[in-house]
Amino acid sequence: MPKKLLLIDNYDSFTYNLVQYFQALGLAVTVKRNDEITLAEAVDFLPDFLVFSPGPGTVENPDDIGVGPALFNAFRGKIPILGVCLGHQMMGHIFGGKIIKIEPQHGKRWPMKVLDKSGLFKDFNDTFEGMRYHSMVVEPGSFDEALKVTAVTDDGHQHIMAFEKPDEKLFAVQFHPESIGTKEGLKILENFIKS
């Protein structure tokens, strides 16, 4: 019987790209929008993995992330969790990170520098290209807790593109591994489910 992944859809057009990738990796994927599942329903579902999708909006607006923070706190440290784009920002915000505006990076492949080759970037080269669709990032050094930054933009800005908390199996990426513009995207998601 395949393992179960609960994917919280933050109303994003890329959500079903994530579904297809995770199904290709052998998981049974259930998608629920961030305002159509309760904490109790999610707990009863007993997922093996939890993923927060990209989406429009900001973490400062509770309607944009819905039940996300409650689910994150309920499952934190119990199962592997991945946040993508808005999901990444939500997780960073929960850890005290400040979300700041940058010049919009919509539909741009960008060089990324890998800082840690465990976790999501196991067996990666030092750099890779990832697809970006965002105009906000988590400000470096603004976390309350010790999170390991694992990838940054390979440019003068060095914006945070991925972080993790390995002891709790928490992972987050600002870029889009589910985009065809991120060639190593499936490998990133495979490394997540192998965590």
mmCIF file of N, CA and C in Angstrom, residues 10-11 54-61 63-65 86:
data_model
loop_
_atom_site.group_PDB
_atom_site.id
_atom_site.type_symbol
_atom_site.label_atom_id
_atom_site.label_comp_id
_atom_site.label_asym_id
_atom_site.label_seq_id
_atom_site.Cartn_x
_atom_site.Cartn_y
_atom_site.Cartn_z
ATOM 1 N N ASN A 10 -2.604 25.981 -1.634
ATOM 2 C CA ASN A 10 -2.783 27.407 -1.347
ATOM 3 C C ASN A 10 -3.293 28.151 -2.580
ATOM 4 N N TYR A 11 -4.193 27.488 -3.313
ATOM 5 C CA TYR A 11 -4.833 28.073 -4.497
ATOM 6 C C TYR A 11 -3.816 28.447 -5.569
ATOM 7 N N PRO A 54 2.742 26.196 -3.292
ATOM 8 C CA PRO A 54 2.838 27.622 -3.582
ATOM 9 C C PRO A 54 1.442 28.245 -3.556
ATOM 10 N N GLY A 55 1.402 29.547 -3.718
ATOM 11 C CA GLY A 55 0.117 30.233 -3.799
ATOM 12 C C GLY A 55 0.305 31.732 -3.834
ATOM 13 N N PRO A 56 -0.746 32.441 -4.230
ATOM 14 C CA PRO A 56 -0.689 33.900 -4.213
ATOM 15 C C PRO A 56 -0.859 34.425 -2.792
ATOM 16 N N GLY A 57 -0.529 35.662 -2.595
ATOM 17 C CA GLY A 57 -0.768 36.270 -1.283
ATOM 18 C C GLY A 57 0.467 36.313 -0.419
ATOM 19 N N THR A 58 0.220 36.575 0.871
ATOM 20 C CA THR A 58 1.308 36.726 1.830
ATOM 21 C C THR A 58 0.986 35.994 3.122
ATOM 22 N N VAL A 59 2.019 35.687 3.870
ATOM 23 C CA VAL A 59 1.818 35.011 5.157
ATOM 24 C C VAL A 59 1.200 35.943 6.186
ATOM 25 N N GLU A 60 1.280 37.247 5.961
ATOM 26 C CA GLU A 60 0.686 38.200 6.902
ATOM 27 C C GLU A 60 -0.841 38.196 6.836
ATOM 28 N N ASN A 61 -1.401 37.682 5.739
ATOM 29 C CA ASN A 61 -2.853 37.583 5.591
ATOM 30 C C ASN A 61 -3.279 36.153 5.911
ATOM 31 N N ASP A 63 -5.939 34.524 5.655
ATOM 32 C CA ASP A 63 -6.769 33.860 4.649
ATOM 33 C C ASP A 63 -5.933 33.248 3.531
ATOM 34 N N ASP A 64 -4.751 33.787 3.283
ATOM 35 C CA ASP A 64 -3.907 33.273 2.205
ATOM 36 C C ASP A 64 -3.258 31.935 2.548
ATOM 37 N N ILE A 65 -3.107 31.640 3.839
ATOM 38 C CA ILE A 65 -2.470 30.381 4.247
ATOM 39 C C ILE A 65 -3.414 29.465 5.019
ATOM 40 N N LEU A 86 5.087 29.879 -1.268
ATOM 41 C CA LEU A 86 4.327 30.435 -0.147
ATOM 42 C C LEU A 86 4.417 29.507 1.062
#
